[in-house]
C-alpha cells in the first residue's frame, strides 16, 4: 500500500526513535506530561503543518497532519498530549479576526503559545452539545463566564483554550443557535475565576474538570459572530475525528508490527507460533481491517482539504479506524499471551490507549445513529 508524505513519515519515525518505550512507561507511572516529546515535535515543525506559511507554519493540508499522527502512534508514542493543537488552531484560522490570527498563530507555530485545550463537553450535556449550560454574559467590553466542563485534556498544559458557551438561551426550534466561542487565556484565568481539577483515569491524558465562576474574558476574544459558535466548533470536530482516526491507524499498525514479529520469533512445540493458522488468521484480518480503514481516513481528509461537507465521512473514518485498532490490539495481546501483560512490551499501555477511541471523541453508537438518520433516512430516536 502506498503511503502519502513519505519524507514526513520518515522524519517523524526518526524523531520518535528518541522517545522509546521506556520514556513512555516512566511517564505513565508518574502520570507526567511528555514535555520533551512535545517540544521536539514543535521544534521539528510537525505541530504547525496546518498553519499557513504567512503565520510561520508549513501551510500543508490535513493529509500531512494525518501522516504525522499516524507515524507517531505506529512508533509506539502517543500524540494525545498535543494533537488538539492541530484541530483547535483551525477555529482561529477559519473564523478568527485578522488581529486574532496575527496575535496567536505565529506564536502557536513556534510553540511560544500552546493552544491545546478544547472546552466543549459538560457533565450534564455530554455529546448533546446543544444542551451545554456554561454561560457567557456580555458585560460592557467583556464576557463573564460561569459553568463547568469535563474531560478537558491538557488544560494544565495549554496557554489558550477554545471555549464553547451559551450567550443566549437554547431554543428548541434552533437548538444550535446561541452558542459562542471564546479564546481563554489559561494562565490569566486560573485563580481568577477558573479552577482546574485533575481527573485520574486509566490513561495518562492529563484529563481535567474545569469550574468557571465569573471568569472575565475580553470581548475581543470572541471568535467569529456571537451565537454562531456551534458551526465553528463543527469544523474542529470534523478535523478532530479524522486526525484521531489516523492515530487509530497508527495504533493498528503498531499492534500488527509487534504481533507479526513476535509470531515469527516465538517458538512453541518446536516451531514459530506464526505457522499456526489460529495465529495467522487474526493477524491477517487485522491487516485487512486496518488497510480498509486507512482508505476511509484518506477519503475524509481529502474532502476536508477540498472544503467539501465531510461530517459523515469523518464520523465513518473514526468508527472504522477505531474498530480496526481495537481488533488489532486484542489480536496483539492474544498473540503475546502472558507477555502482552508485561509493561516492558508496551502492549498493555497501547492497549489501554487505543480503547479510548471507542468512546471519544464521539462514541461508536452515536456515529451509527448519525449514519442511520442522516444518510439512510431513518427516524431519529432522540
C-alpha positions as a printed NumPy array, in Angstrom:
array([[  0.   ,   0.   ,   0.   ],
       [  1.417,   3.411,  -0.982],
       [  1.783,   5.804,   1.944],
       [  1.477,   9.555,   1.383],
       [  4.104,  12.054,   2.565],
       [  6.98 ,   9.557,   2.803],
       [  9.527,  12.235,   3.779],
       [  7.352,  13.45 ,   6.651],
       [  6.758,   9.898,   7.82 ],
       [ 10.456,   9.067,   7.815],
       [ 11.297,  12.243,   9.734],
       [  8.613,  11.501,  12.334],
       [  9.911,   7.955,  12.75 ],
       [ 13.437,   9.246,  13.365],
       [ 12.198,  11.73 ,  15.94 ],
       [ 10.086,   9.111,  17.724],
       [ 13.084,   6.779,  17.952],
       [ 14.475,   9.244,  20.5  ],
       [ 11.484,   8.507,  22.736],
       [ 11.369,   4.713,  23.168],
       [  9.001,   2.652,  25.275],
       [ 10.977,   3.268,  28.47 ],
       [ 10.285,   7.014,  28.158],
       [  6.537,   6.467,  27.892],
       [  6.439,   3.848,  30.64 ],
       [  8.066,   6.227,  33.09 ],
       [  5.599,   8.974,  32.196],
       [  2.741,   6.506,  32.563],
       [  3.846,   5.503,  36.064],
       [  4.253,   9.118,  37.179],
       [  1.223,  10.438,  35.275],
       [  3.577,  13.062,  33.86 ],
       [  3.241,  15.183,  30.732],
       [  5.632,  14.392,  27.829],
       [  7.139,  17.871,  27.729],
       [ 10.338,  16.828,  25.956],
       [  8.415,  14.941,  23.265],
       [  6.035,  17.837,  22.607],
       [  8.938,  20.268,  22.447],
       [ 10.754,  18.06 ,  19.957],
       [  7.667,  17.865,  17.73 ],
       [  7.294,  21.641,  17.952],
       [ 10.926,  22.363,  17.049],
       [ 10.681,  19.981,  14.099],
       [  7.626,  21.868,  12.816],
       [  5.267,  18.916,  12.97 ],
       [  2.66 ,  20.642,  15.134],
       [  2.441,  23.609,  12.769],
       [  1.959,  21.723,   9.494],
       [ -1.58 ,  23.114,   9.116],
       [ -0.693,  26.739,   9.928],
       [ -0.256,  28.834,   6.757],
       [  3.278,  29.88 ,   5.834],
       [  2.424,  33.545,   6.346],
       [  1.975,  32.772,  10.041],
       [  5.104,  30.642,  10.364],
       [  3.711,  27.187,   9.612],
       [  4.143,  24.752,   6.741],
       [  0.813,  25.513,   5.073],
       [  0.087,  21.878,   4.317],
       [ -3.278,  20.113,   4.215],
       [ -4.898,  17.737,   6.642],
       [ -3.287,  14.775,   4.878],
       [  0.103,  15.882,   6.191],
       [ -1.227,  16.029,   9.738],
       [ -2.731,  12.557,   9.23 ],
       [  0.728,  11.273,   8.253],
       [  2.368,  12.874,  11.309],
       [ -0.05 ,  11.45 ,  13.857],
       [ -0.243,   8.026,  12.245],
       [  3.538,   7.631,  12.385],
       [  3.712,   8.889,  15.957],
       [  1.356,   6.134,  17.027],
       [  2.891,   3.462,  14.827],
       [  6.205,   4.231,  16.525],
       [  4.733,   3.444,  19.941],
       [  4.47 ,   7.073,  21.011],
       [  1.266,   8.982,  21.735],
       [  0.071,  12.181,  20.068],
       [ -2.724,  12.872,  22.548],
       [ -0.519,  15.26 ,  24.505],
       [ -0.52 ,  17.735,  21.635],
       [ -2.811,  16.639,  18.787],
       [ -5.502,  19.143,  19.767],
       [ -3.234,  21.987,  18.708],
       [ -3.772,  20.896,  15.11 ],
       [ -7.565,  20.972,  15.125],
       [ -8.264,  23.723,  17.673],
       [ -5.982,  26.052,  15.733],
       [ -8.363,  25.724,  12.792],
       [-11.096,  27.535,  14.709],
       [ -8.921,  30.641,  14.868],
       [ -7.612,  30.212,  11.325],
       [-11.015,  29.782,   9.723],
       [-13.14 ,  32.095,  11.853],
       [-10.858,  34.42 ,  13.805],
       [-10.337,  38.099,  13.095],
       [ -7.168,  39.274,  11.314],
       [ -5.967,  40.669,  14.65 ],
       [ -6.509,  37.31 ,  16.391],
       [ -4.66 ,  35.443,  13.67 ],
       [ -1.717,  37.843,  13.807],
       [ -1.607,  37.73 ,  17.586],
       [ -1.843,  33.978,  18.083],
       [ -0.953,  31.882,  15.034],
       [  2.765,  32.822,  14.731],
       [  3.291,  32.111,  18.434],
       [  1.397,  28.829,  18.172],
       [  3.603,  27.87 ,  15.225],
       [  6.81 ,  28.464,  17.197],
       [  5.481,  26.88 ,  20.382],
       [  5.62 ,  30.13 ,  22.32 ],
       [  1.9  ,  29.61 ,  22.877],
       [  0.103,  26.288,  23.289],
       [ -3.49 ,  26.031,  22.053],
       [ -4.282,  22.508,  23.226],
       [ -7.487,  22.761,  25.3  ],
       [-10.893,  22.285,  23.656],
       [-13.611,  23.272,  26.136],
       [-16.848,  21.731,  24.89 ],
       [-18.046,  18.703,  26.929],
       [-20.037,  19.214,  30.138],
       [-21.133,  16.83 ,  32.933],
       [-24.843,  17.181,  32.15 ],
       [-24.626,  17.523,  28.371],
       [-22.045,  15.027,  27.12 ],
       [-22.299,  14.696,  23.36 ],
       [-25.652,  16.531,  23.343],
       [-23.707,  19.727,  22.79 ],
       [-26.733,  21.961,  22.265],
       [-27.632,  21.469,  25.934],
       [-24.461,  22.911,  27.388],
       [-25.157,  25.266,  30.295],
       [-21.881,  27.166,  30.64 ],
       [-22.959,  30.778,  30.163],
       [-21.09 ,  33.867,  28.979],
       [-22.872,  37.134,  29.884],
       [-21.908,  40.264,  27.962],
       [-20.904,  42.995,  30.401],
       [-19.51 ,  46.071,  28.698],
       [-16.469,  45.071,  26.682],
       [-16.153,  41.709,  28.436],
       [-17.891,  38.359,  28.8  ],
       [-18.415,  36.893,  32.268],
       [-18.317,  33.09 ,  32.177],
       [-19.895,  30.673,  34.67 ],
       [-20.298,  26.9  ,  34.41 ],
       [-18.416,  23.588,  34.25 ],
       [-16.605,  21.466,  31.683],
       [-15.448,  17.85 ,  31.985],
       [-12.992,  15.568,  30.178],
       [-10.917,  18.532,  29.054],
       [ -7.457,  17.198,  28.294],
       [ -4.253,  19.246,  28.557],
       [ -5.885,  22.221,  30.313],
       [ -2.938,  22.426,  32.686],
       [ -0.502,  22.393,  29.779],
       [ -2.149,  24.928,  27.497],
       [ -1.819,  28.701,  27.273],
       [ -5.086,  29.123,  25.395],
       [ -8.408,  27.304,  25.295],
       [-11.163,  27.331,  22.713],
       [-14.289,  27.548,  24.896],
       [-17.857,  26.918,  23.738],
       [-20.513,  28.586,  25.883],
       [-24.048,  29.904,  25.689],
       [-24.528,  33.597,  25.046],
       [-28.291,  33.251,  24.681],
       [-30.807,  30.637,  25.898],
       [-31.448,  27.417,  23.998],
       [-34.444,  27.42 ,  21.65 ],
       [-36.   ,  24.103,  20.646],
       [-36.641,  25.231,  17.079],
       [-32.942,  26.113,  16.581],
       [-31.047,  24.455,  19.439],
       [-27.6  ,  25.048,  17.946],
       [-28.087,  28.825,  17.841],
       [-26.981,  30.994,  20.73 ],
       [-23.594,  29.347,  21.381],
       [-20.376,  31.304,  21.015],
       [-16.656,  30.596,  21.001],
       [-14.231,  32.447,  23.25 ],
       [-10.454,  32.225,  23.415],
       [ -9.471,  31.953,  27.066],
       [ -6.036,  32.949,  28.362],
       [ -5.486,  30.   ,  30.704],
       [ -2.606,  31.479,  32.668],
       [ -4.557,  34.639,  33.449],
       [ -7.781,  32.728,  34.168],
       [ -6.517,  30.213,  36.756],
       [ -7.21 ,  31.602,  40.199],
       [ -9.276,  34.447,  38.762],
       [-12.498,  32.626,  38.028],
       [-11.165,  29.34 ,  36.668],
       [-10.367,  26.272,  38.773],
       [ -8.808,  23.178,  37.217],
       [ -9.298,  19.788,  38.881],
       [ -7.303,  16.837,  37.515],
       [ -9.315,  13.655,  36.859],
       [ -7.298,  10.453,  37.206],
       [ -8.228,   7.916,  34.533],
       [ -6.859,   4.656,  33.131],
       [ -4.892,   6.735,  30.61 ],
       [ -2.161,   9.317,  31.075],
       [ -4.014,  12.05 ,  29.174],
       [ -3.804,  14.976,  31.621],
       [ -7.605,  14.974,  31.85 ],
       [ -9.347,  17.645,  33.921],
       [-12.614,  19.148,  35.053],
       [-12.994,  22.92 ,  34.798],
       [-15.027,  25.219,  37.039],
       [-15.852,  28.749,  35.875],
       [-17.049,  31.269,  38.443],
       [-17.493,  34.743,  36.979],
       [-14.402,  34.445,  34.799],
       [-13.889,  37.691,  32.881],
       [-12.878,  37.277,  29.226],
       [-12.306,  40.296,  26.935],
       [-14.967,  40.664,  24.242],
       [-12.076,  40.916,  21.756],
       [-11.54 ,  37.198,  22.395],
       [-14.854,  36.291,  20.74 ],
       [-14.167,  34.132,  17.677],
       [-16.469,  34.941,  14.762],
       [-20.036,  36.075,  15.38 ],
       [-21.817,  35.808,  18.696],
       [-24.342,  32.965,  18.665],
       [-22.774,  31.156,  15.684],
       [-20.131,  29.21 ,  17.589],
       [-21.595,  25.733,  17.157],
       [-20.871,  25.852,  13.422],
       [-17.277,  26.895,  14.104],
       [-16.818,  24.04 ,  16.552],
       [-18.127,  21.523,  13.995],
       [-15.205,  22.375,  11.714],
       [-12.841,  21.489,  14.533],
       [-14.782,  18.34 ,  15.383],
       [-14.527,  17.008,  11.821],
       [-10.776,  17.589,  11.804],
       [-10.513,  16.048,  15.274],
       [-12.302,  12.862,  14.197],
       [-10.165,  12.463,  11.082],
       [ -6.929,  13.044,  12.981],
       [ -7.867,  10.687,  15.791],
       [ -8.809,   8.118,  13.15 ],
       [ -5.274,   8.483,  11.798],
       [ -3.916,   7.809,  15.276],
       [ -6.016,   4.65 ,  15.379],
       [ -4.491,   3.567,  12.063],
       [ -1.067,   4.135,  13.597],
       [ -2.03 ,   2.128,  16.673],
       [ -3.287,  -0.721,  14.476],
       [ -0.016,  -0.728,  12.557],
       [  1.906,  -0.795,  15.848],
       [ -0.029,  -3.837,  17.051],
       [  0.269,  -5.623,  13.709],
       [  4.007,  -4.934,  13.525],
       [  4.598,  -6.188,  17.066],
       [  2.363,  -9.233,  16.74 ],
       [  3.803, -10.171,  13.359],
       [  7.373, -10.078,  14.609],
       [  6.525, -11.946,  17.809],
       [  4.694, -14.64 ,  15.838],
       [  7.862, -15.248,  13.808],
       [ 10.201, -15.246,  16.812],
       [  8.192, -17.107,  19.454],
       [  8.815, -20.866,  19.236],
       [  6.401, -23.287,  20.945],
       [  6.216, -27.037,  20.297],
       [  9.308, -26.747,  18.144],
       [  8.02 , -24.212,  15.617],
       [  7.181, -20.49 ,  15.352],
       [  3.636, -19.796,  16.546],
       [  3.092, -17.884,  13.288],
       [  2.884, -21.224,  11.462],
       [ -0.438, -21.837,  13.168],
       [ -3.464, -20.526,  11.295],
       [ -5.051, -19.711,  14.634],
       [ -2.347, -17.039,  14.936],
       [ -2.057, -16.171,  11.233],
       [ -5.696, -15.506,  10.51 ],
       [ -6.396, -12.884,  13.229],
       [ -3.159, -11.148,  12.232],
       [ -4.185, -11.126,   8.565],
       [ -7.702,  -9.922,   9.44 ],
       [ -6.254,  -7.077,  11.491],
       [ -4.196,  -6.019,   8.478],
       [ -7.218,  -6.157,   6.154],
       [ -9.324,  -4.077,   8.527],
       [ -6.545,  -1.539,   9.074],
       [ -5.923,  -1.143,   5.335],
       [ -9.613,  -0.642,   4.594],
       [ -9.995,   1.881,   7.401],
       [ -6.934,   3.778,   6.189],
       [ -8.615,   4.34 ,   2.828],
       [-11.652,   5.807,   4.591],
       [ -9.436,   8.15 ,   6.599],
       [ -7.737,   9.314,   3.393],
       [-11.119,   9.952,   1.775],
       [-12.367,  12.019,   4.704],
       [ -9.143,  14.046,   4.746],
       [ -9.43 ,  14.731,   1.002],
       [-12.959,  16.081,   1.41 ],
       [-11.919,  18.226,   4.377],
       [ -8.992,  19.697,   2.44 ],
       [-11.266,  20.461,  -0.513],
       [-13.67 ,  22.341,   1.729],
       [-16.438,  19.841,   0.972],
       [-19.012,  18.587,   3.505],
       [-17.351,  15.704,   5.313],
       [-19.201,  15.182,   8.593],
       [-20.429,  11.715,   7.645],
       [-17.065,  10.666,   6.214],
       [-15.196,  11.981,   9.276],
       [-17.52 ,  10.027,  11.538],
       [-17.224,   6.844,   9.489],
       [-13.439,   7.145,   9.342],
       [-13.268,   7.446,  13.107],
       [-15.587,   4.453,  13.563],
       [-13.829,   2.017,  11.238],
       [-10.339,   3.113,  12.282],
       [-11.094,   2.806,  15.994],
       [-12.621,  -0.634,  15.464],
       [ -9.608,  -1.715,  13.387],
       [ -7.206,  -0.541,  16.101],
       [ -9.203,  -2.248,  18.854],
       [ -9.326,  -5.545,  16.948],
       [ -5.585,  -5.283,  16.294],
       [ -4.945,  -4.508,  19.969],
       [ -6.854,  -7.576,  21.133],
       [ -5.154,  -9.728,  18.495],
       [ -1.718,  -8.487,  19.539],
       [ -2.346,  -9.128,  23.212],
       [ -3.65 , -12.604,  22.437],
       [ -0.64 , -13.342,  20.24 ],
       [  1.774, -12.344,  23.01 ],
       [ -0.102, -14.292,  25.661],
       [  1.134, -13.535,  29.169],
       [  3.998, -11.405,  27.861],
       [  1.469,  -8.952,  26.461],
       [  0.502,  -8.015,  30.008],
       [  4.086,  -7.14 ,  30.962],
       [  4.754,  -3.398,  30.944],
       [  8.135,  -3.767,  29.246],
       [  6.494,  -4.929,  25.987],
       [  4.385,  -1.705,  25.76 ],
       [  1.405,  -3.732,  24.536],
       [ -0.724,  -3.192,  27.644],
       [ -0.092,   0.582,  27.576],
       [ -1.067,   0.92 ,  23.947],
       [ -3.995,  -1.457,  24.548],
       [ -5.376,   0.962,  27.136],
       [ -4.701,   3.995,  24.986],
       [ -6.463,   2.743,  21.867],
       [ -9.537,   1.566,  23.821],
       [-10.441,   5.19 ,  24.448],
       [-11.408,   5.748,  20.845],
       [-14.444,   3.508,  21.05 ],
       [-15.803,   6.257,  23.315],
       [-14.077,   9.51 ,  22.405],
       [-14.284,  11.988,  20.839],
       [-17.669,  10.522,  19.918],
       [-19.   ,   7.095,  20.775],
       [-19.485,   4.348,  18.217],
       [-23.242,   4.215,  18.776],
       [-23.679,   7.927,  18.117],
       [-21.824,   7.561,  14.832],
       [-24.137,   4.724,  13.858],
       [-27.101,   6.894,  14.796],
       [-25.728,   9.709,  12.621],
       [-25.387,   7.4  ,   9.61 ],
       [-28.817,   5.855,  10.169],
       [-30.626,   9.19 ,  10.352],
       [-28.559,  11.497,   8.112],
       [-27.635,   9.016,   5.384],
       [-30.234,   6.268,   5.496],
       [-33.201,   8.478,   6.339],
       [-34.316,   6.636,   9.461],
       [-36.365,   8.485,  12.109],
       [-34.382,   9.99 ,  14.969],
       [-34.561,   8.226,  18.318],
       [-33.632,  11.288,  20.373]])
